[in-house]
Amino acid sequence: MFKKILIANRGEIAVRVIRACREMGITSVAVFSEADRKALHVRLADEAYLLGGASPAESYLHIDKIISITKRCGAEALHPGYGFLAENSEFVRRCEEENIVFIGPPSLPMEIMGRKTASRVKMKGAGVPIIPGTLQPIDDEKTLVKEAEKIKLPILLKAVSGGGGKGLRLVRKSEELVSSFRLARSEAKSSFDDPSVYLEKYIEEPHHIEIQILADHYGHVVYLGERECSIQRRYQKVLEETPSPFLDDDARHEMGRIAVRAASAVNYRNAGTVEFIVDKNRKFYFLEMNTRLQVEHPVTEMVTGIDLVKWQMKIASGMPLVLQQEEITPRGHSIQCRIYAEDPDNDFMPSPGKITHLRTPSGGIGVRYDNGTYEGYEVPLEYDPLLSKLVTWGETREEAIQRMLRALSEYQVYGIKTTIPFFIRILHHPQFLSGNYNTHFIEALEKEKDGKETGEEVVALITAGIKTYMENKSRSTSRGSRKISNWKFQGRLENLSRRL
Amino acid sequence: MFKKILIANRGEIAVRVIRACREMGITSVAVFSEADRKALHVRLADEAYLLGGASPAESYLHIDKIISITKRCGAEALHPGYGFLAENSEFVRRCEEENIVFIGPPSLPMEIMGRKTASRVKMKGAGVPIIPGTLQPIDDEKTLVKEAEKIKLPILLKAVSGGGGKGLRLVRKSEELVSSFRLARSEAKSSFDDPSVYLEKYIEEPHHIEIQILADHYGHVVYLGERECSIQRRYQKVLEETPSPFLDDDARHEMGRIAVRAASAVNYRNAGTVEFIVDKNRKFYFLEMNTRLQVEHPVTEMVTGIDLVKWQMKIASGMPLVLQQEEITPRGHSIQCRIYAEDPDNDFMPSPGKITHLRTPSGGIGVRYDNGTYEGYEVPLEYDPLLSKLVTWGETREEAIQRMLRALSEYQVYGIKTTIPFFIRILHHPQFLSGNYNTHFIEALEKEKDGKETGEEVVALITAGIKTYMENKSRSTSRGSRKISNWKFQGRLENLSRRL
Amino acid sequence: MNLSFWLNNREYKLSIKEKQKNDILVDLSGKTYEVAVEVLNSDEILLIIDGKIYNAIICASNLSFRVYVNGQSFDIEKKSISQILGGMHNQRQKRDVKTSMPGKIVTVFIAEGENVEEGQAVLILEAMKMQNEIRSPQKGKVTKIIPKAGDSVETGALLFSME
Amino acid sequence: MNLSFWLNNREYKLSIKEKQKNDILVDLSGKTYEVAVEVLNSDEILLIIDGKIYNAIICASNLSFRVYVNGQSFDIEKKSISQILGGMHNQRQKRDVKTSMPGKIVTVFIAEGENVEEGQAVLILEAMKMQNEIRSPQKGKVTKIIPKAGDSVETGALLFSME
């Protein structure tokens, strides 16, 4: 096993990896940007080195600096977390050249899976079902029209190098086809420096369900159940659960077997996730493979008891995956809420700033709190607004939901806005409770009116009143002369009020 | 199910029960003493009522007040937690008379199990193995000598109404027998207002292992595995784990079956624990039954996934125990450390006072933190010094231990002393790691010398130096006139130092 | 003690009387609440109102309070000079749109003097790796736009004014 | 800047020099440490010494610091007037035993003037539902016992003196 690992990331995922290192007796090395000098991952690591300026380009995306620090501090391996350089095959190649063990897949499968058309070709060849559409990028408008007629509208235009909803266009009417194609190409060009776009049949009322896999150096691949990720906002997942309330056992095992086949087809290694689109008839199609740890990996850990980050390290160090498929027996139900520094009452605007008060939601059976913040911490403007992940486990889905609501009720973040109230709404919603929801759920939810509660308003007013009363009282009994000016000011104010 | 429950307790166990209520949609009612106005259980409950003065007699032991508040606030049921009135059969009888559902056993089995000689008679009759010794209290010294000769030294003299090591005497030499008998009787009289004492054979190198059971209104009883509780200090448990590294599967199932028989013999109901003494040859004997929730119940919850407090409420409300014995399949390993406000470097002196800084050990898979405190909280002098329980789970015992060490390293309580450093010592000890330890472990550990580390000393000195430097610097750049006197004082000090 | 507060553009009148230590009667909009009060620290108060428990955090500035209750925040203004004096000429429908977060201006869609619909995007502000459309709060004319594309803005900075 | 501190009855000399902002050289007992410093808040400092990270909490009083590092606490005294002046007559083997916690005296075993062994129980103090034996720190004569059975004592109160 490694003696020292560098974590090329920040926030909750860096903290997650540092904790796994500590449990394995591995020295953890953090790197940080100027904006992250006081960050939690720096506080918890064994060692820490400054990367550079606050912008990702100067720090967490700066390949040369990261490689150089890794070599200088004597780390044998590097964990990329998710985001930043985690799926950058160029970076992986550099690690390979410099003899640094990259805790993730080799560069080749990463490259194949990183290009959508290449992975579609590969998957089709391996017998993995793919969404009807083109296998190659479309360059001219004539081919576009021809192919669109072949697979029939509605269709999706997708950037070959895309992700996160950028360079994505849904076309329902044929007269929008060409203009959407031009827009998708220009967005793809500006976002990924690659204008290539291809066509896919649009699946109505889609479910987004993914399979976690683990693969070792010796060709042994297992799947660890699915995660239901259909609760999305602007193509970003916000809440995940396992098992999916939409699948039956036959479907989940079939998807698991296909996911293993997909990974084997590209000689995949380490932890990875095969994402599927599932239509309303439970027919499923390969969507893409995430060649890294997922943000939502904790729900799988909660039901299987298997620590995925530790397995990432064991596999990277060359240990065989001793887990057998039949030994992996998920138990109960788990849900994860991604707590973002965003204002759900104001169109999910980011809300950076200082966390003045923090009540964390720990305590009791089945509550997990993976955090990247602390009281007094200033949430920086430069990075993803994910503050923490709150995960619960229950014997049943209902218990996991009730536990999440309980934990959310104890979780209070003051000073900035968070998505906590938004999750409380989701978890009370009849359609979510029914378990039958698809990727359109949040869109529909946002259109519903929100009946404003007023009980807390009354309490807030009473609090302000009592605070004023008590300060007044302590002022009139205190002998300090410094207080007098405030007192006078208050007097003048009250005089003014009376006059009006 | 109940709509409203009153929790007649304080500290972490009251918080534990409040959280279960919230998850079940039950309104929770806290009661509190004058010393607990700011306590966490008051902050988290839905409703709260003052009991009275700080002393237990005026508050948490005051039966009339508690009954009256329960009726006034409309709670249908009452949860006693552990300690205080939890095993007071007089209190249970009062609840029964007043039509308040007591969440625990009926008064009769509680009474039988509360008197050691009565329970020994009952258990012997039911075919539960008991420790060789007398079945009746011994009143005169002649009988004492005769009985001691019969079962042979070493023997234990035990108070019939005893508990917590009081009124307990080990006799190894016959010349100490009579004087020990007198001491034990006088201690029993002053501690329990009952001088009765009986004899038991002393088991050498004993293990203390207990079985958790659940029993419903309809005679259905199941066992939920064992807890190894041999890590004790002055007859008080400090660390518990499950499964016991000392037992094999045959022994644990046999003990489970006997525990069910013990509970059935007294028509037990609700959650309970049958404690056994296990000798070095794995022969086991009934020790006593705890007719309530145990402090260490979380380790059982962690491996079974079953929420014991919720089952307590379901059973009390008359629901049948749908759990079948073969469905209860413990997974992995769990350990609990009881974090006390005590100074392990000073003979475990209690250390009440204000928690000035608190870093809680949450985060990651398999860490549970059941707390009764918060930053800024003043730990009162009047009650048990248990601050919190830190519980970890792992796929293996080794993983649970490593995870506990990781969590303890993140758990920092400043302002008062705690037993955290003591647990770090235990968890590094070869004998603990081997899993083969008995109730003498801590005694032996305390005799070992502790090599003081010095790395932190250097850091502390550097911190003090830098703090002084920075304050000095900010003083010399600040323009405020108020600072000058300090500055002068410092100057005078430095002059003085130079002169010497 | 009689007080007057503003919350969400509505005025509330409170009357406060101390029955005994830790026990306060509050009259609010004609209803009387008996409140047991426990001060946890300088900015945190535990209230028990009719047996129900509330943890409130309160931060005071000269003219207003920010109160946090059950995860929600409320900005309560004292009946202040600015409100009293400013009450008159705030009637005109002039409206300033400020930013609630620091960030970088990516695009400005509207020119000064243009008319916009309610909800129409006026500019895009990038923060935390996300592009956020800042929309017009009302139908009207954009009289002034302060930043231009590429500018960085701090929290509270004026973005544009409308009439 | 040169400083002198006392910790566990040992004197330490420090020399402190600022290389640049957040980067400080500390000389301690002949060894030089390069320390990157991050002030988290008024009483918490993050130190990176040779790459290794330490979170330190430091509370200062006039004459001493209490520093918390990795769950351990250290009381560090500045070279103070009391130490300088008191250094001389602290030599005599007189010793006062004070209580580190408030509580109630249950029993006093020893009478004034009696001789005791090191570790012998002098009295029992009850606190937090536990009876705690307060033992003699050394062999010698108990010259004075302040509280009697039934008395309540506060933290820091003198229990008995020895010679």
XYZ file of N, CA and C in Angstrom, chain D residues 15-146:
396
model
N 13.228 32.806 19.102
C 13.507 34.008 18.340
C 12.635 33.953 17.100
N 11.971 35.068 16.808
C 10.959 35.075 15.751
C 11.264 36.150 14.721
N 11.218 35.763 13.465
C 11.535 36.701 12.383
C 10.537 36.469 11.253
N 10.013 37.539 10.699
C 9.048 37.391 9.617
C 9.782 37.442 8.285
N 9.735 36.362 7.522
C 10.379 36.361 6.208
C 9.534 37.159 5.239
N 8.270 36.810 5.184
C 7.312 37.595 4.407
C 5.945 37.332 5.018
N 4.914 37.926 4.467
C 3.588 37.772 5.053
C 3.229 36.274 5.099
N 2.691 35.817 6.214
C 2.286 34.426 6.389
C 3.453 33.448 6.436
N 4.662 33.960 6.519
C 5.816 33.073 6.467
C 6.809 33.517 7.534
N 6.943 32.716 8.581
C 7.686 33.167 9.750
C 8.750 32.143 10.131
N 9.937 32.652 10.471
C 11.018 31.773 10.937
C 11.048 31.784 12.465
N 10.996 30.614 13.062
C 11.045 30.533 14.520
C 12.256 29.707 14.923
N 13.053 30.296 15.785
C 14.201 29.592 16.336
C 13.831 29.130 17.731
N 13.887 27.814 17.956
C 13.494 27.293 19.275
C 14.517 26.258 19.694
N 15.153 26.509 20.837
C 16.168 25.600 21.378
C 17.189 25.209 20.306
N 17.627 26.203 19.543
C 18.708 25.953 18.586
C 18.262 25.400 17.249
N 16.966 25.067 17.130
C 16.476 24.549 15.854
C 15.623 25.613 15.180
N 15.714 25.699 13.851
C 14.923 26.707 13.149
C 13.768 26.054 12.418
N 12.592 26.621 12.594
C 11.404 26.112 11.934
C 10.886 27.181 10.985
N 10.557 26.759 9.752
C 9.907 27.692 8.838
C 8.413 27.427 8.926
N 7.658 28.443 9.297
C 6.254 28.242 9.616
C 5.376 29.108 8.714
N 4.480 28.462 7.963
C 3.453 29.205 7.238
C 2.278 29.378 8.178
N 1.781 30.592 8.291
C 0.780 30.904 9.304
C -0.505 31.383 8.650
N -1.598 30.860 9.102
C -2.900 31.316 8.640
C -3.758 31.579 9.869
N -4.196 32.815 10.062
C -5.030 33.123 11.219
C -6.477 32.818 10.856
N -7.070 31.829 11.526
C -8.447 31.462 11.198
C -9.430 32.395 11.871
N -9.188 32.695 13.138
C -9.975 33.716 13.823
C -9.188 34.137 15.046
N -9.814 34.913 15.926
C -9.030 35.571 16.980
C -8.265 34.571 17.847
N -8.766 33.364 17.998
C -8.030 32.445 18.867
C -7.634 31.129 18.178
N -7.687 31.097 16.868
C -7.317 29.863 16.188
C -6.333 30.147 15.056
N -5.249 29.390 15.044
C -4.204 29.587 14.044
C -3.916 28.255 13.368
N -3.756 28.315 12.048
C -3.344 27.135 11.298
C -1.856 27.298 11.004
N -1.054 26.292 11.390
C 0.387 26.377 11.156
C 0.796 25.263 10.208
N 1.634 25.582 9.254
C 2.224 24.535 8.430
C 3.728 24.575 8.676
N 4.238 23.532 9.326
C 5.657 23.478 9.689
C 6.277 22.332 8.910
N 7.203 22.636 8.040
C 7.789 21.620 7.155
C 6.693 20.825 6.437
N 5.679 21.520 5.948
C 4.610 20.837 5.244
C 3.549 20.246 6.158
N 3.903 19.909 7.389
C 2.936 19.304 8.324
C 1.977 20.354 8.881
N 0.727 19.930 9.024
C -0.309 20.880 9.409
C -0.714 20.742 10.855
N -0.859 21.850 11.526
C -1.352 21.857 12.899
C -2.417 22.924 13.054
N -3.545 22.564 13.651
C -4.565 23.528 14.038
C -4.322 23.848 15.497
N -4.014 25.084 15.819
C -3.774 25.424 17.212
C -4.796 26.447 17.675
N -5.322 26.222 18.869
C -6.198 27.205 19.493
C -5.409 27.818 20.625
N -5.433 29.135 20.733
C -4.614 29.769 21.760
C -5.420 30.833 22.487
N -5.481 30.709 23.813
C -6.178 31.683 24.630
C -5.120 32.334 25.507
N -5.042 33.653 25.480
C -4.003 34.347 26.216
C -4.583 35.049 27.429
N -3.905 34.965 28.548
C -4.211 35.856 29.662
C -2.992 36.747 29.829
N -2.991 37.579 30.861
C -1.890 38.521 31.020
C -0.536 37.836 31.063
N -0.472 36.752 31.802
C 0.839 36.174 32.077
C 1.056 34.813 31.440
N 0.019 34.267 30.824
C 0.232 32.933 30.275
C -0.654 32.687 29.051
N -0.315 31.630 28.337
C -1.126 31.163 27.226
C -1.641 29.771 27.558
N -2.850 29.472 27.118
C -3.259 28.071 27.066
C -3.346 27.729 25.573
N -2.576 26.732 25.160
C -2.546 26.362 23.751
C -3.073 24.937 23.597
N -3.976 24.743 22.650
C -4.503 23.412 22.355
C -3.972 22.946 21.008
N -3.344 21.793 20.989
C -2.849 21.222 19.733
C -3.206 19.738 19.720
N -3.828 19.282 18.661
C -4.164 17.854 18.525
C -4.812 17.274 19.777
N -5.742 18.017 20.356
C -6.471 17.490 21.494
C -5.723 17.595 22.820
N -4.460 18.005 22.805
C -3.714 18.186 24.050
C -3.682 19.666 24.420
N -3.648 19.950 25.714
C -3.550 21.353 26.099
C -2.243 21.623 26.823
N -1.704 22.808 26.608
C -0.426 23.207 27.190
C -0.586 24.572 27.839
N -0.087 24.704 29.057
C -0.090 26.012 29.710
C 1.312 26.576 29.637
N 1.429 27.656 28.904
C 2.742 28.252 28.674
C 2.789 29.596 29.388
N 3.777 29.755 30.277
C 3.875 31.026 30.989
C 4.888 31.937 30.332
N 4.503 33.206 30.224
C 5.459 34.207 29.783
C 6.440 34.413 30.945
N 7.621 34.898 30.649
C 8.565 35.175 31.733
C 7.975 36.347 32.498
N 7.347 36.053 33.599
C 6.509 37.061 34.230
C 7.108 37.556 35.524
N 6.560 38.648 35.973
C 7.003 39.222 37.246
C 6.887 38.190 38.357
N 5.736 37.523 38.426
C 5.522 36.600 39.542
C 6.565 35.497 39.531
N 6.923 35.074 38.322
C 7.892 33.997 38.244
C 9.272 34.479 38.676
N 9.563 35.713 38.235
C 10.875 36.246 38.547
C 11.003 36.495 40.042
N 9.967 37.106 40.596
C 10.022 37.416 42.021
C 9.795 36.172 42.868
N 8.874 35.329 42.418
C 8.498 34.164 43.221
C 9.493 33.030 43.113
N 10.399 33.117 42.176
C 11.310 32.012 41.901
C 12.082 31.547 43.128
N 12.423 32.531 43.988
C 13.282 32.220 45.132
C 12.598 31.333 46.177
N 11.512 31.870 46.737
C 10.985 31.165 47.911
C 9.982 30.062 47.542
N 9.919 29.714 46.274
C 9.142 28.532 45.915
C 9.965 27.259 46.105
N 11.205 27.457 46.489
C 12.097 26.318 46.625
C 11.684 25.414 47.771
N 11.240 26.034 48.860
C 10.855 25.217 50.029
C 9.773 24.218 49.657
N 9.790 23.063 50.299
C 8.926 21.982 49.843
C 7.481 22.089 50.323
N 7.017 23.284 50.558
C 5.623 23.474 50.946
C 4.745 23.240 49.695
N 3.626 22.586 49.886
C 2.801 22.307 48.714
C 1.317 22.450 49.043
N 0.625 23.223 48.220
C -0.815 23.405 48.400
C -1.553 22.510 47.411
N -2.546 21.797 47.887
C -3.352 20.978 46.982
C -4.690 21.674 46.781
N -4.970 22.032 45.523
C -6.220 22.716 45.200
C -7.116 21.783 44.396
N -8.390 22.103 44.309
C -9.283 21.239 43.546
C -9.441 21.761 42.115
N -9.420 20.842 41.191
C -9.563 21.227 39.796
C -11.033 21.239 39.383
N -11.925 20.948 40.320
C -13.355 20.956 39.979
C -14.165 21.324 41.211
N -15.338 21.871 40.981
C -16.203 22.164 42.114
C -16.849 20.865 42.598
N -17.258 20.821 43.833
C -17.889 19.606 44.326
C -18.200 19.716 45.800
N -18.528 18.569 46.391
C -18.922 18.519 47.784
C -17.965 17.572 48.511
N -17.504 17.971 49.704
C -16.612 17.109 50.483
C -17.463 16.052 51.191
N -17.140 14.777 50.941
C -17.912 13.697 51.564
C -17.264 13.267 52.879
N -15.977 13.024 52.863
C -15.251 12.553 54.049
C -13.866 13.187 54.085
N -13.357 13.448 55.258
C -11.951 13.831 55.419
C -11.304 12.742 56.275
N -10.287 12.089 55.721
C -9.686 10.951 56.419
C -8.599 11.365 57.412
N -7.962 12.500 57.132
C -6.723 12.854 57.834
C -6.973 14.076 58.720
N -6.327 14.131 59.853
C -6.420 15.308 60.721
C -5.204 16.200 60.495
N -5.345 17.483 60.774
C -4.208 18.401 60.631
C -3.051 17.922 61.498
N -1.857 17.963 60.951
C -0.682 17.549 61.704
C -0.301 16.091 61.469
N -1.193 15.311 60.863
C -0.879 13.904 60.612
C 0.138 13.752 59.481
N 0.914 12.676 59.519
C 1.835 12.366 58.430
C 1.170 11.392 57.461
N 1.413 11.584 56.169
C 0.813 10.697 55.158
C 1.877 10.217 54.179
N 1.570 9.120 53.529
C 2.445 8.599 52.469
C 2.055 9.267 51.145
N 2.917 9.177 50.156
C 2.575 9.645 48.825
C 1.423 8.780 48.298
N 0.376 9.407 47.781
C -0.730 8.661 47.208
C -1.802 8.268 48.214
N -1.582 8.601 49.465
C -2.590 8.255 50.481
C -3.810 9.181 50.345
N -5.001 8.611 50.513
C -6.216 9.416 50.356
C -6.360 10.371 51.523
N -6.561 11.649 51.246
C -6.723 12.654 52.290
C -8.197 12.972 52.494
N -8.929 13.084 51.385
C -10.367 13.326 51.516
C -11.100 12.843 50.264
N -12.434 12.812 50.348
C -13.252 12.413 49.203
C -14.102 13.602 48.770
N -14.020 13.908 47.482
C -14.769 15.013 46.889
C -15.793 14.407 45.930
N -17.064 14.733 46.107
C -18.074 14.199 45.203
C -18.430 15.237 44.150
N -18.386 14.789 42.882
C -18.793 15.662 41.784
C -19.291 14.768 40.665
N -20.291 15.216 39.933
C -20.850 14.472 38.802
C -21.182 13.032 39.176
N -21.829 12.868 40.333
C -22.301 11.550 40.783
C -21.172 10.569 41.071
N -19.942 11.068 41.178
C -18.841 10.150 41.461
C -18.082 10.618 42.683
N -17.603 9.634 43.454
C -16.785 9.981 44.612
C -15.329 9.882 44.202
N -14.595 10.979 44.413
C -13.214 11.034 43.971
C -12.289 11.192 45.166
N -11.349 10.250 45.295
C -10.366 10.355 46.367
C -9.307 11.383 45.994
N -9.088 12.356 46.865
C -8.006 13.308 46.639
C -6.831 12.828 47.483
N -5.737 12.519 46.775
C -4.609 11.879 47.459
C -3.481 12.856 47.717
N -2.636 12.472 48.613
C -1.461 13.280 48.912
C -0.464 13.179 47.753
N 0.053 14.299 47.285
C 0.995 14.273 46.156
C 2.400 13.859 46.598
N 2.643 13.786 47.905
C 4.004 13.476 48.382
C 3.931 12.934 49.796
N 5.004 12.354 50.225
C 5.122 11.911 51.625
C 5.371 13.164 52.468
N 4.717 13.266 53.616
C 4.964 14.446 54.439
C 3.859 14.669 55.442
N 3.826 15.900 55.959
C 2.878 16.235 57.020
C 1.793 17.136 56.440
N 0.558 16.812 56.775
C -0.544 17.681 56.356
C -0.659 18.791 57.388
N -0.313 20.023 56.967
C -0.264 21.115 57.952
C -1.610 21.793 58.110
N -2.411 21.733 57.090
C -3.669 22.479 57.161
C -4.710 21.791 56.274
N -5.926 21.657 56.760
C -7.019 21.146 55.924
C -8.138 22.181 55.978
N -8.528 22.679 54.815
C -9.487 23.796 54.800
C -10.933 23.310 54.947
